[in-house]
């Protein structure tokens, strides 16, 4: 069996492209996690504000 240098180079380049692709996928996943985390933080903040508003309203009724 004969393996040419060209075939080895193509194989190496393919592995490099796959690694770069995996890195891009990881970055995209990190970005998605970050945006979901920020959305959850915003939701929790708004929920706490709403909860405080309801408590204040109940207190005024008593």
mmCIF file of C-alpha atoms in Angstrom:
data_model
loop_
_atom_site.group_PDB
_atom_site.id
_atom_site.type_symbol
_atom_site.label_atom_id
_atom_site.label_comp_id
_atom_site.label_asym_id
_atom_site.label_seq_id
_atom_site.Cartn_x
_atom_site.Cartn_y
_atom_site.Cartn_z
ATOM 1 C CA UNK A 1 0.000 0.000 0.000
ATOM 2 C CA UNK A 2 1.356 3.375 -0.929
ATOM 3 C CA UNK A 3 0.412 6.559 0.902
ATOM 4 C CA UNK A 4 1.298 9.714 -0.878
ATOM 5 C CA UNK A 5 2.305 12.891 0.890
ATOM 6 C CA UNK A 6 -0.662 14.626 -0.758
ATOM 7 C CA UNK A 7 -3.110 12.208 0.880
ATOM 8 C CA UNK A 8 -1.495 12.744 4.277
ATOM 9 C CA UNK A 9 -1.671 16.506 3.829
ATOM 10 C CA UNK A 10 -5.355 16.339 2.882
ATOM 11 C CA UNK A 11 -6.032 14.140 5.909
ATOM 12 C CA UNK A 12 -4.212 16.594 8.174
ATOM 13 C CA UNK A 13 -6.101 19.538 6.682
ATOM 14 C CA UNK A 14 -9.415 17.715 7.126
ATOM 15 C CA UNK A 15 -8.591 17.101 10.791
ATOM 16 C CA UNK A 16 -7.703 20.780 11.169
ATOM 17 C CA UNK A 17 -10.960 21.857 9.559
ATOM 18 C CA UNK A 18 -12.896 19.502 11.849
ATOM 19 C CA UNK A 19 -11.094 20.935 14.876
ATOM 20 C CA UNK A 20 -11.886 24.478 13.718
ATOM 21 C CA UNK A 21 -15.497 23.455 13.121
ATOM 22 C CA UNK A 22 -15.708 21.960 16.624
ATOM 23 C CA UNK A 23 -14.305 25.204 18.042
ATOM 24 C CA UNK A 24 -16.929 27.245 16.198
ATOM 25 C CA UNK A 25 -19.655 24.898 17.457
ATOM 26 C CA UNK A 26 -18.366 25.249 21.014
ATOM 27 C CA UNK A 27 -18.304 29.031 20.710
ATOM 28 C CA UNK A 28 -21.875 29.009 19.387
ATOM 29 C CA UNK A 29 -22.957 26.786 22.273
ATOM 30 C CA UNK A 30 -21.229 29.084 24.769
ATOM 31 C CA UNK A 31 -22.974 32.089 23.222
ATOM 32 C CA UNK A 32 -26.343 30.339 23.415
ATOM 33 C CA UNK A 33 -25.762 29.377 27.050
ATOM 34 C CA UNK A 34 -24.710 32.940 27.877
ATOM 35 C CA UNK A 35 -27.780 34.445 26.203
ATOM 36 C CA UNK A 36 -30.064 31.956 27.957
ATOM 37 C CA UNK A 37 -28.368 32.743 31.254
ATOM 38 C CA UNK A 38 -28.833 36.476 30.685
ATOM 39 C CA UNK A 39 -32.483 35.896 29.778
ATOM 40 C CA UNK A 40 -32.968 33.843 32.952
ATOM 41 C CA UNK A 41 -31.319 36.572 35.045
ATOM 42 C CA UNK A 42 -33.645 39.165 33.498
ATOM 43 C CA UNK A 43 -36.670 36.932 34.101
ATOM 44 C CA UNK A 44 -35.692 36.390 37.750
ATOM 45 C CA UNK A 45 -35.188 40.132 38.274
ATOM 46 C CA UNK A 46 -38.583 40.929 36.752
ATOM 47 C CA UNK A 47 -40.195 38.148 38.804
ATOM 48 C CA UNK A 48 -38.738 39.582 42.028
ATOM 49 C CA UNK A 49 -40.020 43.044 41.070
ATOM 50 C CA UNK A 50 -43.485 41.669 40.345
ATOM 51 C CA UNK A 51 -43.476 39.706 43.597
ATOM 52 C CA UNK A 52 -42.534 42.861 45.531
ATOM 53 C CA UNK A 53 -45.260 44.824 43.735
ATOM 54 C CA UNK A 54 -47.888 42.201 44.634
ATOM 55 C CA UNK A 55 -46.693 42.177 48.261
ATOM 56 C CA UNK A 56 -46.890 45.982 48.453
ATOM 57 C CA UNK A 57 -50.361 45.914 46.919
ATOM 58 C CA UNK A 58 -51.539 43.283 49.410
ATOM 59 C CA UNK A 59 -50.112 45.346 52.256
ATOM 60 C CA UNK A 60 -52.132 48.377 51.118
ATOM 61 C CA UNK A 61 -55.306 46.280 51.152
ATOM 62 C CA UNK A 62 -54.777 45.220 54.769
#
